[in-house]
């Protein structure tokens, strides 16, 4: 076994690999970009080496920098994680040439599966069933359009070098083909440096079922059963489970055999996943991922194995720890991926600082694979996945109950995230009732923007007390020059705020405005009167952001966190967002609709589609940005003419920067 390994990755997977290495007594070397100096994976490794500036191209994707770091640290092997260079044959080759073991398959196997088109040709020869489609070398628009017509619409255009759902376009009919092809090619070129595409029949209501395989250097190969990854957004998984609900043993065995045939066809070594798409009782090969998969923990939970340990053993030249007949499925596991993204805005990646993070307690039933800590800054340079929650129980129903309660215990404040969506899916009767298909999220758009909730009484009271404490602190700072004027807790009890007996607190919730009158009652106590004339006798004791609130005849502990330009109240009954409206701000409210089209997050301008003075329709595409490896199209908020264009192709845009200004019609 190795004495020391380097992990050429970051975030959750780097932390995951470190955990197993430590258990096996292997020393770990982390690498980090300038943006990750204080990241969790850096703190957790035995040793860490800087590899360059924040953009991945200059750090996590720099083969020379990684090889140099491995040599400098004396690491014998490199674990590539997933994403980044994990499926890069040149990297695997460079490791070999430098005398370092690449923990993964041989470069030839990576190359063979790296092109979805070439892999499909290979699999057809190996007798593995394929989705009807075109994966030829002729990439002319005419040939591709003819292929699409032949296959029959709807079709799916895929980047041959693709991954992570990028560079894919569904095309409903021939009239949309040219534009979709251009978009897919642009995204593929930006993300993978290769704009080759293939075309497949777009299947209706399919399931994504994949098989985990493992092979050693002695020619042995086993499969570790399947994972169902059908709950997806933008063709990317967010909830996965094992085993696949309702899969019969005969189909499981047939898929396992087909997956092993795939692996053997390319002389595979290490962990790999063969992805199938299944519809109408049939399954078809989609692609093989020549690395560990994000969702590998569900397989670990049902087999009781550590797949990273297997990877290390196989790479070190050991035999597979178990044979096929020594592998069994025990119970059911579900994984939910926590992403920094806003489901209500087409899953736009989010950035910000994690102000507060609470995770469910780990146990035999609950596992958290996380790459972040409270206080971490989530930037725009890397994948927006923050953490994964994995639950296990004896059957799917029991696992689902575990998932719901663990998600309820998760709180992440300060960065927009998909926790509410994950909760909504976990509670959805259709998800509980049957095996999901990949259309689940598109069919349930109501889950993306949850209905506005009225804040609970205790949340209103807590937010009001927070505002009053802040005012008290500000006043104290003016009169007494308090040592920490920014802190509302500096001057809380006993402060009679201003001379008035009653004060107004104006809070804005998702459901509308709440104007509260507060009457000071001494010793941190207020009588709060709500618009409906009901009153609450309140008293608050603060400890940082934590509030012990006495409300009439009961007490509760809450938190009030200033984040995302709001007050976030965490109460027993849920999470509430309230905006404190300054007393004289009402008039200056909402000047929206000024026609400034701004960058929603920092990113690069990839295309400017309009010129000054051009007339545009409402919703017309104006600028294409690339941020967090995703293409974002900015559109006209209303019909009008282009007043000015500040965007230039290739330039970096800051969040909130106006890229185009539209002057309304007439
Ligand atoms: P698929 O490519 O089939 O979606 P996975 O579900 O295993 O396979 O997802 C792999 C993707 O996960 C990568 O392409 C990458 O975008 C993303 N990813 C998540 N976390 C990380 C990370 N820490 N480093 C790199 N990539 C990551
Ligand atoms: P990636 O490399 O981005 O993971 P895949 O080829 O694995 O690309 O496809 C990702 C997802 O896109 C699948 O899990 C599935 O939901 C959807 N998909 C792929 N091919 C088809 C198809 N032919 N019909 C319908 N959906 C598909
Ligand atoms: Mg895939």
XYZ file of C-alpha atoms and ligand atoms in Angstrom, residues 116 131 156 158 162-166 168 200-203 206 208 232 235 275 277 286-287 438, ligand 2:
50
model
C -19.232 9.326 -26.055
C -30.033 4.374 -27.787
C -31.059 15.163 -27.965
C -24.943 15.823 -26.800
C -19.453 16.050 -22.409
C -20.125 15.490 -18.756
C -22.120 17.026 -15.931
C -25.093 17.611 -18.233
C -23.260 20.370 -20.109
C -26.821 19.137 -24.184
C -29.783 10.520 -29.902
C -33.469 9.816 -29.925
C -34.856 11.724 -26.944
C -36.594 9.071 -24.882
C -36.800 7.296 -19.081
C -31.266 6.693 -15.425
C -32.262 15.318 -12.208
C -29.708 16.575 -17.012
C -24.655 4.529 -17.301
C -30.990 4.817 -19.849
C -25.351 5.906 -22.532
C -21.765 6.373 -21.456
C -35.970 11.844 -15.325
P -23.350 13.470 -19.024
O -22.013 13.106 -19.541
O -23.569 14.931 -19.014
O -23.631 12.784 -17.740
P -25.201 11.571 -20.227
O -25.097 11.066 -21.610
O -24.810 10.645 -19.160
O -24.366 12.919 -20.127
O -26.707 12.051 -19.983
C -27.075 12.804 -18.851
C -28.579 12.731 -18.629
O -29.306 13.210 -19.765
C -29.124 11.340 -18.423
O -28.994 10.914 -17.095
C -30.578 11.470 -18.856
O -31.369 12.035 -17.850
C -30.496 12.459 -19.970
N -30.422 11.748 -21.258
C -29.299 11.337 -21.882
N -29.580 10.719 -23.047
C -30.927 10.751 -23.167
C -31.849 10.301 -24.161
N -31.416 9.723 -25.269
N -33.178 10.499 -23.944
C -33.624 11.117 -22.838
N -32.806 11.574 -21.878
C -31.470 11.397 -22.024
